[in-house]
Structures are given as C-alpha cells and as structure tokens.
Short mmCIF file of C-alpha atoms in Angstrom, two decimals:
data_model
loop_
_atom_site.label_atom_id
_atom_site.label_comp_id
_atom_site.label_asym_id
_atom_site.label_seq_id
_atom_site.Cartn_x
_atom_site.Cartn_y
_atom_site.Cartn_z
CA UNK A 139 0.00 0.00 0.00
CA UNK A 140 3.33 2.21 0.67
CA UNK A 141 3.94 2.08 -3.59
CA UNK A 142 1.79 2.62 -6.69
CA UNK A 143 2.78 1.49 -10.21
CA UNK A 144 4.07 4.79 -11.89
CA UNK A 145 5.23 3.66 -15.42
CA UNK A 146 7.15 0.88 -17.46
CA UNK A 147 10.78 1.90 -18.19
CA UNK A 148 10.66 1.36 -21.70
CA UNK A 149 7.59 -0.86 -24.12
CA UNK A 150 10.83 -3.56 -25.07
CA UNK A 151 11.21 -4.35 -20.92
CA UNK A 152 7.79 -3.90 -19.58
CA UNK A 153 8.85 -6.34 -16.47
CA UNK A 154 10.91 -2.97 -15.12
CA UNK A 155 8.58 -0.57 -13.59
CA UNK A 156 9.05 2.63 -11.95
CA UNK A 157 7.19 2.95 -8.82
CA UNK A 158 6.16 6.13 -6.80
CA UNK A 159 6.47 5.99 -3.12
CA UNK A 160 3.25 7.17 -1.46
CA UNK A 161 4.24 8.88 1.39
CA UNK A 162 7.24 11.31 0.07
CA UNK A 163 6.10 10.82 -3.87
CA UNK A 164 9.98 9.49 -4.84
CA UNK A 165 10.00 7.37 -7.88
CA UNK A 166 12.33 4.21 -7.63
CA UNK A 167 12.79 1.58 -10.11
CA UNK A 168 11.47 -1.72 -9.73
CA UNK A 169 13.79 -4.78 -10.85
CA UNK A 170 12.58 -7.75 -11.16
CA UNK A 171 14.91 -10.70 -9.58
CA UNK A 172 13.94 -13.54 -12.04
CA UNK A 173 16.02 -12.47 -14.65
CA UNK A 174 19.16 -13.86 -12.62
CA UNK A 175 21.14 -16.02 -14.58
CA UNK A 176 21.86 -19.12 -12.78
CA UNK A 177 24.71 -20.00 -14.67
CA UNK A 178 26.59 -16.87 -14.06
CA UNK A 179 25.29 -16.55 -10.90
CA UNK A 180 24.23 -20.05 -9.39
CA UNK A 181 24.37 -19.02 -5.59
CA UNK A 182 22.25 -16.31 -6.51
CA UNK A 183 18.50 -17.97 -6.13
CA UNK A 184 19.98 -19.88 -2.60
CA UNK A 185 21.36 -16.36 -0.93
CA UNK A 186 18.03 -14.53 -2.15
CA UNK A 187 16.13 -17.60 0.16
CA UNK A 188 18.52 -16.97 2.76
CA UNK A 189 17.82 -13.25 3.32
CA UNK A 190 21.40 -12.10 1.96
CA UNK A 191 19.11 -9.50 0.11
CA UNK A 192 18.34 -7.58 3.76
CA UNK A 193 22.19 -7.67 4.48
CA UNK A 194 22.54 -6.45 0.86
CA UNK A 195 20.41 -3.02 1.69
CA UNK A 196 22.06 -2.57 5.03
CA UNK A 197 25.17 -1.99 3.62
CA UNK A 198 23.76 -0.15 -0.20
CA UNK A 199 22.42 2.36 2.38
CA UNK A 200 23.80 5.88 2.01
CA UNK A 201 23.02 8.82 -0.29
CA UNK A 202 26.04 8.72 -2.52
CA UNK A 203 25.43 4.87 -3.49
CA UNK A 204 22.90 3.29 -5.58
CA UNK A 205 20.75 1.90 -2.45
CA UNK A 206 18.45 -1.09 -2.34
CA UNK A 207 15.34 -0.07 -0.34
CA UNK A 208 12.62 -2.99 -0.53
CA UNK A 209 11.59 -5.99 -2.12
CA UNK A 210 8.13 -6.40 -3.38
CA UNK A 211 6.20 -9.87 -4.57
CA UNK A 212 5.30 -9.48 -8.48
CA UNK A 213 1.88 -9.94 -8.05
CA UNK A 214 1.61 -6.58 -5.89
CA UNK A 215 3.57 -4.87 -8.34
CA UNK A 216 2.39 -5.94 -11.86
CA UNK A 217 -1.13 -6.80 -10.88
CA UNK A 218 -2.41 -9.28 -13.18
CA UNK A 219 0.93 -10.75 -14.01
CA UNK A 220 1.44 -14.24 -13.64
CA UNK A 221 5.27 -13.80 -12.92
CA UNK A 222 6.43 -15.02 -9.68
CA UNK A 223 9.38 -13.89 -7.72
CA UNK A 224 9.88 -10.95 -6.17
CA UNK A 225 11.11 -7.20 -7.48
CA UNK A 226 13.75 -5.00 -6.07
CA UNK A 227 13.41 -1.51 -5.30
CA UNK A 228 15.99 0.57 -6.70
CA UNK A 229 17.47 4.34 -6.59
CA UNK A 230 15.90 5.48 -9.83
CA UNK A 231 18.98 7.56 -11.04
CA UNK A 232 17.03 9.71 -13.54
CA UNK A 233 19.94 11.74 -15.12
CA UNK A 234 22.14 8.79 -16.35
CA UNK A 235 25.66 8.17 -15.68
CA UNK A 236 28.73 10.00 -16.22
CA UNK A 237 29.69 8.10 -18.81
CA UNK A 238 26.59 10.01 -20.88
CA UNK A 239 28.00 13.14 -20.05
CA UNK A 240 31.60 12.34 -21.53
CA UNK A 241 29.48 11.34 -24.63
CA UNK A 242 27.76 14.84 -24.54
CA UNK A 243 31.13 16.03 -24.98
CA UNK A 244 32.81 14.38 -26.94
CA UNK A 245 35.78 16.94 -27.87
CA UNK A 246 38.78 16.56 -25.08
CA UNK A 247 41.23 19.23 -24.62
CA UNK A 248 44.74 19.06 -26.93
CA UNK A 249 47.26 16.66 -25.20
CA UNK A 250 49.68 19.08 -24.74
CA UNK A 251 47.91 20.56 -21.95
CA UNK A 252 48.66 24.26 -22.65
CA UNK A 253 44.66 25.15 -22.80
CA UNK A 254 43.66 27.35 -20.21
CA UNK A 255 40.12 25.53 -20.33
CA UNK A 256 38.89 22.65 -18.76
CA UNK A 257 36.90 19.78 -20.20
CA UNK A 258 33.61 20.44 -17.49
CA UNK A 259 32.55 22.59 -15.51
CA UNK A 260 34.81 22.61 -11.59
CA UNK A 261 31.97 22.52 -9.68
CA UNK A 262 30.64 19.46 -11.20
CA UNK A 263 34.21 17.56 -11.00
CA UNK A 264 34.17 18.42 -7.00
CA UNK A 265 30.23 17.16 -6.94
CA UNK A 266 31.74 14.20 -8.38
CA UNK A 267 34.51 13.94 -6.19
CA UNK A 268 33.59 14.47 -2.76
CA UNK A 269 30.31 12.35 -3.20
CA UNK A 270 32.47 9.45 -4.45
CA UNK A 271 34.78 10.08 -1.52
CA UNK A 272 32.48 9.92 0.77
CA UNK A 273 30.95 6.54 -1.28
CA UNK A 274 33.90 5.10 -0.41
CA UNK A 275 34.56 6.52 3.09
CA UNK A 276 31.15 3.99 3.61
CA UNK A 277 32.20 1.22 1.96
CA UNK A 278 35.71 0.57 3.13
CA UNK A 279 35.58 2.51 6.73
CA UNK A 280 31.57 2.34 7.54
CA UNK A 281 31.69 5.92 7.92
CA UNK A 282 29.11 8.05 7.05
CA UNK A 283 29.32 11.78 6.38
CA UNK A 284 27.82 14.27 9.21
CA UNK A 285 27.36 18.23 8.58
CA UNK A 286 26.21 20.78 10.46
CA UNK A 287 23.85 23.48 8.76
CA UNK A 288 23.64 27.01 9.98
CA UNK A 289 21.62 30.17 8.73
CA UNK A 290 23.51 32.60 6.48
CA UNK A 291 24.54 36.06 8.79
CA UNK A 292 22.21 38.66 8.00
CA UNK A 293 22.17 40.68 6.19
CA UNK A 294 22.79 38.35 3.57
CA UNK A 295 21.69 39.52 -0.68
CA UNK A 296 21.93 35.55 -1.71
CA UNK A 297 18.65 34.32 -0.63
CA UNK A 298 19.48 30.83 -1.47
CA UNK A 299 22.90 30.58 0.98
CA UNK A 300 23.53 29.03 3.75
CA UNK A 301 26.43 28.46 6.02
CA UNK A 302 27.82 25.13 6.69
CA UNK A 303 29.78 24.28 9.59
CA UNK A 304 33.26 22.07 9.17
CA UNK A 305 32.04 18.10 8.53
CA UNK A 306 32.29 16.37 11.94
CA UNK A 307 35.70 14.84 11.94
CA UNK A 308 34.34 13.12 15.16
CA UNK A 309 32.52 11.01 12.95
CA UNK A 310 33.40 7.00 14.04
CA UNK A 311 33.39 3.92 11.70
CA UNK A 312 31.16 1.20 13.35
CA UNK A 313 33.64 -0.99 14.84
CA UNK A 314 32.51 -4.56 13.47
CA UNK A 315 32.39 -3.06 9.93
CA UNK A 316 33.41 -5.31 7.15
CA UNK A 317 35.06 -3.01 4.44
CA UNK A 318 34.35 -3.68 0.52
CA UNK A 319 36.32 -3.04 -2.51
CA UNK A 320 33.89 -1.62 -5.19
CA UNK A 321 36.86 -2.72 -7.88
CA UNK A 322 34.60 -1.38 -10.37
CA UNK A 323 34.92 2.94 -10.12
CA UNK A 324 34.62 3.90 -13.96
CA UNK A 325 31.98 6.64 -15.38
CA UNK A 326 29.58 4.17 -16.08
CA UNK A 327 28.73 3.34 -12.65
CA UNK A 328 28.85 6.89 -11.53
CA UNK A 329 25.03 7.10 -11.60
CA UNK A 330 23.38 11.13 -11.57
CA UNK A 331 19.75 12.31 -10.33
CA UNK A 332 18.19 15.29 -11.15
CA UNK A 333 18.04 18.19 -8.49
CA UNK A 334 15.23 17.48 -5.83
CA UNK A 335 15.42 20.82 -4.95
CA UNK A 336 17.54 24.06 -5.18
CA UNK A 337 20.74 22.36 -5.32
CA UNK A 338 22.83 22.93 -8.93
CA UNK A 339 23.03 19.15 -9.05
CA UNK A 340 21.36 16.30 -8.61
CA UNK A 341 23.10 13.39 -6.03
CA UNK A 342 26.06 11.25 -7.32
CA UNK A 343 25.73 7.77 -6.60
CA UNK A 344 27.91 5.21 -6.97
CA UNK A 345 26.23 2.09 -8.27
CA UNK A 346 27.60 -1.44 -10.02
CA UNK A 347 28.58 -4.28 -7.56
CA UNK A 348 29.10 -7.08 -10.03
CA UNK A 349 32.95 -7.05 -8.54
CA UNK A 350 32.75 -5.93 -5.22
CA UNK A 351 34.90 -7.76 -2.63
CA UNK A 352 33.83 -7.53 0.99
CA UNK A 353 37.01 -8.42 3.49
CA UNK A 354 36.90 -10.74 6.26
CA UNK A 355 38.18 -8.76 9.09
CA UNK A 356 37.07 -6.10 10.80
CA UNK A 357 38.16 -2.37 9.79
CA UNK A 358 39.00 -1.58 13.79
CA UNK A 359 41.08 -4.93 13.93
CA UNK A 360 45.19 -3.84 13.83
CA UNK A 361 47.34 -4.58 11.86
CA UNK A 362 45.22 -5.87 8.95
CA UNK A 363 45.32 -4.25 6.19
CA UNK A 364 42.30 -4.10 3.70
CA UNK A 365 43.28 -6.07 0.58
CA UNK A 366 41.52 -8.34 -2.31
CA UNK A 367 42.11 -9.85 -5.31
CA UNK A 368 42.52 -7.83 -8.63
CA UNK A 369 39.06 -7.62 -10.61
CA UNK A 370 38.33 -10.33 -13.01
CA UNK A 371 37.74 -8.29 -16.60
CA UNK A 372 34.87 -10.52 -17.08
CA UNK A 373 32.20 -10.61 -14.14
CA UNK A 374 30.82 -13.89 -15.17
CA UNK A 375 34.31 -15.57 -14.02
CA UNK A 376 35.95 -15.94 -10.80
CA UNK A 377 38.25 -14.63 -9.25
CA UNK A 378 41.84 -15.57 -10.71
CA UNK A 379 44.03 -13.87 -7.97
CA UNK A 380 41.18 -14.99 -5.27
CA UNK A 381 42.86 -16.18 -2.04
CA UNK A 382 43.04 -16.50 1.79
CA UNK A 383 43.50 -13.00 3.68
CA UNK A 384 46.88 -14.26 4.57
CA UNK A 385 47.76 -14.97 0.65
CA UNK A 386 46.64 -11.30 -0.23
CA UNK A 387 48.89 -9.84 2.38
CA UNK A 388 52.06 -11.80 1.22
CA UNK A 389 51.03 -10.43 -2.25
CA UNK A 390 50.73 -7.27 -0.73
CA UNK A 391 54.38 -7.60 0.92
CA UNK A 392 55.69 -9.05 -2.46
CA UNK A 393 54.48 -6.10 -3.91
CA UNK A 394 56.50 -3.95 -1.82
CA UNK A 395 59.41 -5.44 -2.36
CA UNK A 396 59.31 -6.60 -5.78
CA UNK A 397 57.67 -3.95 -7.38
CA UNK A 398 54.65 -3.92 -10.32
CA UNK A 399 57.19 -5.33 -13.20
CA UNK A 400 58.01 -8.45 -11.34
CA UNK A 401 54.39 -9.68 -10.32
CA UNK A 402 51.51 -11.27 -12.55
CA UNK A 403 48.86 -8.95 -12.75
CA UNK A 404 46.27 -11.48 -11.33
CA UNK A 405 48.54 -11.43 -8.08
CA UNK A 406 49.00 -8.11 -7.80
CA UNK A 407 47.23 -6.22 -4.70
CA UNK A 408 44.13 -4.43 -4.97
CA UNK A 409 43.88 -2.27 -2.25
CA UNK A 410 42.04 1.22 -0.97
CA UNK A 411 44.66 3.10 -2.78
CA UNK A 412 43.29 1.12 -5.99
CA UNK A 413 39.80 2.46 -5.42
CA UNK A 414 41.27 6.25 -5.04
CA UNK A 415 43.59 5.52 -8.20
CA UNK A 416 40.72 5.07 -9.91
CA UNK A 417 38.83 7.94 -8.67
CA UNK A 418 41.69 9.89 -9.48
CA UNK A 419 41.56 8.62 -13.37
CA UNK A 420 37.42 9.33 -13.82
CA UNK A 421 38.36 12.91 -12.61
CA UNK A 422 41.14 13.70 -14.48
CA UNK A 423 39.20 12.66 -17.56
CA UNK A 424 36.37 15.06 -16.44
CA UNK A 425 39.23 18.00 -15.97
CA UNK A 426 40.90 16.59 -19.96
CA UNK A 427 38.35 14.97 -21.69
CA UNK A 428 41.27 12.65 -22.27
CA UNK A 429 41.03 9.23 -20.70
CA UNK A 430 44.00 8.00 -18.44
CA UNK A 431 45.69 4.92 -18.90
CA UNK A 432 45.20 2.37 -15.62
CA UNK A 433 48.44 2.03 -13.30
CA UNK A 434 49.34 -1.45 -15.09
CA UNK A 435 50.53 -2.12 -18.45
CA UNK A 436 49.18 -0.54 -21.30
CA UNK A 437 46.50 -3.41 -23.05
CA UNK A 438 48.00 -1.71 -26.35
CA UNK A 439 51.64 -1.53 -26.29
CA UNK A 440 52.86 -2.80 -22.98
CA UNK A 441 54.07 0.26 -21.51
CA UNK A 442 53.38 2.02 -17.98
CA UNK A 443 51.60 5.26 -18.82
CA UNK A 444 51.12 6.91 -15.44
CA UNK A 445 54.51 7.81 -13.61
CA UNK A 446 54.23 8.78 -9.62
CA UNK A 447 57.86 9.48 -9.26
CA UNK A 448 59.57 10.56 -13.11
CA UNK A 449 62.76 9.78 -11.45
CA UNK A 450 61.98 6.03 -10.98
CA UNK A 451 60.99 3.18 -12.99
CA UNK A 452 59.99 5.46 -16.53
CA UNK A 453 60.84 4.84 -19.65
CA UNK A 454 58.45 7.18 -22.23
CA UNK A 455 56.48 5.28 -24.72
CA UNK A 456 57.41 5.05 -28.29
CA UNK A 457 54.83 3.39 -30.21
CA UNK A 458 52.81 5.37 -32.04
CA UNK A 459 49.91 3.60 -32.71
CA UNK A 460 48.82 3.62 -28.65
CA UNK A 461 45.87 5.73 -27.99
CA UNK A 462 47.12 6.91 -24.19
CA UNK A 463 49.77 9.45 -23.28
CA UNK A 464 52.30 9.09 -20.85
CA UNK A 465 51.25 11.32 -17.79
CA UNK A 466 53.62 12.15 -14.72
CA UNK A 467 51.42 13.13 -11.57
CA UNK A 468 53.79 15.29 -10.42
CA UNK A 469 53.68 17.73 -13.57
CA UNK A 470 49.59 17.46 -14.13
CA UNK A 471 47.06 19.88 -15.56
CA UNK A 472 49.59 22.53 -16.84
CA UNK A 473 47.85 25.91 -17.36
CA UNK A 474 44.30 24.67 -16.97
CA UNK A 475 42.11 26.92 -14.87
CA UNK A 476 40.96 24.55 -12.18
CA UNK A 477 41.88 25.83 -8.86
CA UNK A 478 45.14 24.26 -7.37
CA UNK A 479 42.83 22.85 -4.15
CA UNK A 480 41.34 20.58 -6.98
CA UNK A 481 44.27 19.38 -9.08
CA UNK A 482 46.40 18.73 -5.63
CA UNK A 483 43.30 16.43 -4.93
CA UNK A 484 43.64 14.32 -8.41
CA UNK A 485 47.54 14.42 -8.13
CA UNK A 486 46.76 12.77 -4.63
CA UNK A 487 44.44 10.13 -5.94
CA UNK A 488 46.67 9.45 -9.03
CA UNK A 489 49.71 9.16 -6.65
CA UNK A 490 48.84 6.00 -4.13
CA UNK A 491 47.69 2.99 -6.13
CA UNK A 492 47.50 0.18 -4.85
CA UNK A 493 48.54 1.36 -1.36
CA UNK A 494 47.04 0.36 1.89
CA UNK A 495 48.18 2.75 3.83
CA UNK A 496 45.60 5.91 2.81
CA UNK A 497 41.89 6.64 3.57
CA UNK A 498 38.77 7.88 1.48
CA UNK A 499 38.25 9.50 5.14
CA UNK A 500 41.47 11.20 4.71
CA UNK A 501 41.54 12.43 1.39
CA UNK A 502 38.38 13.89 2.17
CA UNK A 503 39.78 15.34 5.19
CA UNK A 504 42.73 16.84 2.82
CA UNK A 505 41.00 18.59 0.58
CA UNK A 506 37.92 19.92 2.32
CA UNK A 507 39.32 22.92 3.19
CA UNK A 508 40.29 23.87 -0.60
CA UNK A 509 36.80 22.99 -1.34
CA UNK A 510 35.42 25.35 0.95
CA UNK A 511 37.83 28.17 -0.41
CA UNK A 512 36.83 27.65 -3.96
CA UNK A 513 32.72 27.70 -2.96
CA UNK A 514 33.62 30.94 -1.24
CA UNK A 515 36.23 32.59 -2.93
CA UNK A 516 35.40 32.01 -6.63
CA UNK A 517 32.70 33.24 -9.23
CA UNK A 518 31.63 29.72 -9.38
CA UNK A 519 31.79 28.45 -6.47
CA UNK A 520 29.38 31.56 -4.94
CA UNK A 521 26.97 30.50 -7.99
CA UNK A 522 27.12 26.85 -6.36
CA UNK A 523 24.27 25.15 -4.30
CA UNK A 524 24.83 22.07 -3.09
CA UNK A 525 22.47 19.52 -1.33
CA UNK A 526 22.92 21.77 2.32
CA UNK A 527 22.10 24.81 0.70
CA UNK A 528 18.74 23.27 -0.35
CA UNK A 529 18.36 21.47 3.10
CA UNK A 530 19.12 24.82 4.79
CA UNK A 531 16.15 26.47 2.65
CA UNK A 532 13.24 23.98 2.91
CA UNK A 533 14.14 23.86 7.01
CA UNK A 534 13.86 28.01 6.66
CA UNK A 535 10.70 27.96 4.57
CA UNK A 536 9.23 25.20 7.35
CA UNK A 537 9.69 27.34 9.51
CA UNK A 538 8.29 30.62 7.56
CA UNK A 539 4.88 28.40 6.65
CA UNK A 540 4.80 27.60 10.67
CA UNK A 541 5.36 31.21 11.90
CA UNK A 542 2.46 32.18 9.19
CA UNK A 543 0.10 28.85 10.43
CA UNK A 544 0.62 30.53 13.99
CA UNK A 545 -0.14 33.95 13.44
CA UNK A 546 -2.92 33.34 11.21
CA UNK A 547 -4.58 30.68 14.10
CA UNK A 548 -4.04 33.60 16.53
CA UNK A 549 -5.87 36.38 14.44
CA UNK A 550 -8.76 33.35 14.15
CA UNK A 551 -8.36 33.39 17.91
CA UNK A 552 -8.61 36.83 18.39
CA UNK A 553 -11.94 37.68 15.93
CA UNK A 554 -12.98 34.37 17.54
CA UNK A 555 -12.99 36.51 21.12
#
C-alpha cells in the first residue's frame, strides 16, 4: 500500500517498472529478480532464500550509493501478471551516468595541456569527487558523512545561501564493519539524479557491484590491512588472484618489495589506494576529456603510462599507434584553470595505487578545506548550491509556513474573542 505502479521503463522491458512511493512521492525503479542467470550466478537464487538481500540493503544504504530499499512480490507490483518472484526496489537515477556526459562532450582538450580551459565545468568535477569520496569513506571505513547546517549572517543579498559548519571529523566507523572493494569505479557506474530541490546538481551515486569484494576482518582490527584480489575483466568468471586474507597480504608484501614489473597482474594487490587511483583517473578525464591509462601495463603496447615518481621506474612510450599518453602526476594539468585545491586532490588520488596505507576519510579530510575556499572565494563556487544549501532552505521555509500557520490561528483566535 506504501507504492503505486508509476510507469514501465521502456515498451521492449515492460517487467521494469518505476514505482512512486506514497508517502514522500519518490519514484524508484522496480527490478525484477527472475532475470538472474543461474549459470553466471548459481548461488544467486539460494542467498536470495537466505535473506542475503536484507544484508545487501544494510550496507547499499547511504546517499552517494545506488541503495536497495525494498523488495516487493510481483503480483503486488504488476497486478495481473502471472510472474512469480519478487522485485527489487531501486534508486531510480534519472539523469544517467557520467559516462553520458563524456558522450555529450565528446571533444577533449589538446594533449599538450597548454589550454587554459577545462573539459567540465569545476563545480561538477568536486560534486563528483567528494560524493564518491564519501561513497567510499562507507564502503571501506563504515563511515558516514555528518554536517552541520547554519543560517547565512544577515544581512545576507543571496537568498538561497547558507552556512555550513566544518564536517564532523568526530565522525566514528562502526567498529565490526566489514570493508568492501567496489573494484569497479569507472563513469559508467557513476550514476546522476536530477536536483530534488535548489541544489545545482542532482546526487552522485555510486552504483555497479558485479565485482565488489567484501574483506573478512574487521576495519578496527590492527594490523590488517584491507586487501583483495585484482578484478576479473569478465564478471561472469571468478576470481583468478582470489585467495586466503593471509595470501593477499604476502602479495601485498611481495608487492612492496618486488615492485609492479616483477608480479603477474592477477597477483598483484588491490587495495584502498586502488579504489582512489581510480577515482583519481574518472576525474582527471572530467578535468581533460582525455582518458588515463590504468596504473598497469598498457592493453596496447605494454608500456606504464602513469609515472608517480619521473625519477623512478619510466621509460616514455614510443609506439605510435597507442591511444594513451604518458602522464607524470607530479607535472599534471599545466595551465588549466581549475583551482590548485582541486588538481592537488587528483595528483593525490593518481599518486597512491595500490597502497594500503591511505583513507577515502582522509583524502576527504585533505581537501575539504580547498573545497570550501573555492565555494567561497570564486565566481563559481558563490553561484554553487549544493544539497545543504537546499536542506538549509526547505528547514527556513518550514519554519516561515509555521510562523504564518501561527499567526494566522491567533488572528482566528482573536476575531474568535
């Protein structure tokens, strides 16, 4: 009785329905689970029985991921339909994925990096950013993001500001989390919604699970660092590189020691610093419109594209038939108008693959207080409303439509006497 049947997502898949929640009027999409292929997925049906769909949501359950919220039998759902099963309620990310907007535009800047352009706009590459940051700050720490939100000062022209306190750094990871890899962070499963409100954009949520890898220690435990398995390219197989905790950490030590030429790549690490790598990679492609090669070798010619340190381990790629450019972190960006706060952020991210010894929570921590500069220093940034600028204004138009309910029951009141 909570949902209603909105609309079928498109005439070819009538079995995926949006649904409108009654009581806020949010539509969500409606999958349905039968479509599972057992082959691929043959512990699928079993875990479903089991309830691993409930631990499934618990953990899908912050604003900048693509959360599971209910399941609902067919029958309720489609009405007449004689499908059995059960459907899964969705995030309905209505404004695609990143990946549509690099197609939007498809021109990237010239490779020699002397534009003083960017690719998009920097207000929509921090957007990006910080809501994957704090994605991951959930996944692998079980930490979820706290603000404070405080009226403007008056007077104040901008009748759409608001003035946030500093995020709570007091903020605590739940102590018997279990972290998760997402191994997947690419512009296709960075999913966009249109604004709700007066925000400039809507949420960022990270979505795609097919390769996630959930540890088997605690985050609070010491001494145990969080490492998996690299991503198999295909999600249908298993995992090549797949081991005990204690054969990923001597990979991880190998690693260490012996350095990304000497290892396979299926027994290579893949660590928190291999989420933020890749983090790093979507938004330097939003700043270029160029796309960055991965830190392994090149699938093309072999080579290693992406140089930490130029003094160590480079030698500059000479074929000239491979598509990527050879990019040292140290000497990104060049001229291109992004604020430094920004680009010190990607050359962060682009500097610590696949080490276990950094934090979503920390980079976040890093480079909060350039963000705040650039929303109150630059053109842009002033023009910028983000999600607590629009929670700031419905709380102070609550309170407006309460302060009018009260006067206007107290001039009933009065003609009353």
């Amino acid at each position: 009785p909570s949902y209603s049947l909105f609309k079928p997502l498109s005439p070819t898949n009538p079995s995926t329905v949006l649904v409108k929640r009654l009581p806020d009027g949010e539509t969500l999409l409606a999958h349905p689970l039968h479509h599972l292929n057992t082959e691929s997925h043959p512990h699928a049906p079993e875990l479903l029985r089991r309830g691993a769909g409930v631990a499934a949501s618990n953990i899908l359950n912050h604003e900048n991921l693509v959360n599971v919220h209910q399941y609902l039998t067919s029958h309720v759902l489609h009405g007449t339909t004689s499908t059995e099963g059960v459907d899964l309620l969705w995030d309905w990310c209505d404004a695609g994925t990143l990946q549509d907007v690099f197609n939007a535009y498809p021109s990237p800047l010239p490779t020699d990096s002397t534009s003083e352009d960017g690719h998009l706009p920097e207000s929509l590459v921090w957007h990006v950013g910080l809501g994957m940051l704090r994605a991951l700050q959930w996944l692998h720490e079980g930490i979820r993001e706290e603000y404070d939100v405080v009226p403007a000062p008056e007077p104040r022209n901008d009748p759409y500001g608001c003035v946030r306190a500093d995020r709570r750094t007091t903020t605590l990871g739940e102590d018997d989390w279990l972290p998760v890899l997402h191994r997947d962070i690419r512009p296709g499963n960075i999913h966009l919604q249109q604004p709700r409100g007066f925000e400039t954009y809507g949420l960022a949520k990270l979505g795609g699970f097919e390769k996630a890898w959930v540890s088997g220690t605690v985050s609070k435990e010491s001494g145990t660092p969080l490492v998996g398995p690299m991503p198999p390219r295909d999600v249908t197989k298993e995992d090549a590189g797949a081991g005990t905790l204690t054969v990923l950490r001597e990979r991880l030590a190998a690693w260490r020691s012996l350095g990304r030429r000497m290892m396979p790549r299926e027994e290579r690490p893949y660590t928190v610093g291999s989420e933020l790598f890749a983090l790093g990679a979507v938004l330097y492609r939003m700043m270029t419109g160029r796309e960055l090669a991965s830190g392994d070798e090149c699938e093309v010619c072999g080579c290693f594209h992406v140089i930490a340190d130029h003094g160590r381990d480079y030698h500059e790629c000479q074929h000239v038939d491979c598509p990527f450019e050879d990019v040292v972190v140290e000497r990104l960006f060049g001229r291109l108008e992004y604020t430094s706060g920004l680009k010190d952020l990607v050359i962060r991210l682009l500097g610590v693959d696949r080490s276990e010894k950094v934090s979503a929570n920390g980079m976040l921590g890093n480079c909060w207080d350039s963000y705040k500069w650039w929303a109150e220093q630059t053109d842009e940034g002033l023009l910028f409303r983000d999600i607590y600028n629009d929670i700031w204004i419905r709380w102070r138009n609550d309170e407006r439509r309460k302060r009018a309910i009260r006067v206007a029951t107290r001039d009933v009141e009065d003609l009353e006497e």
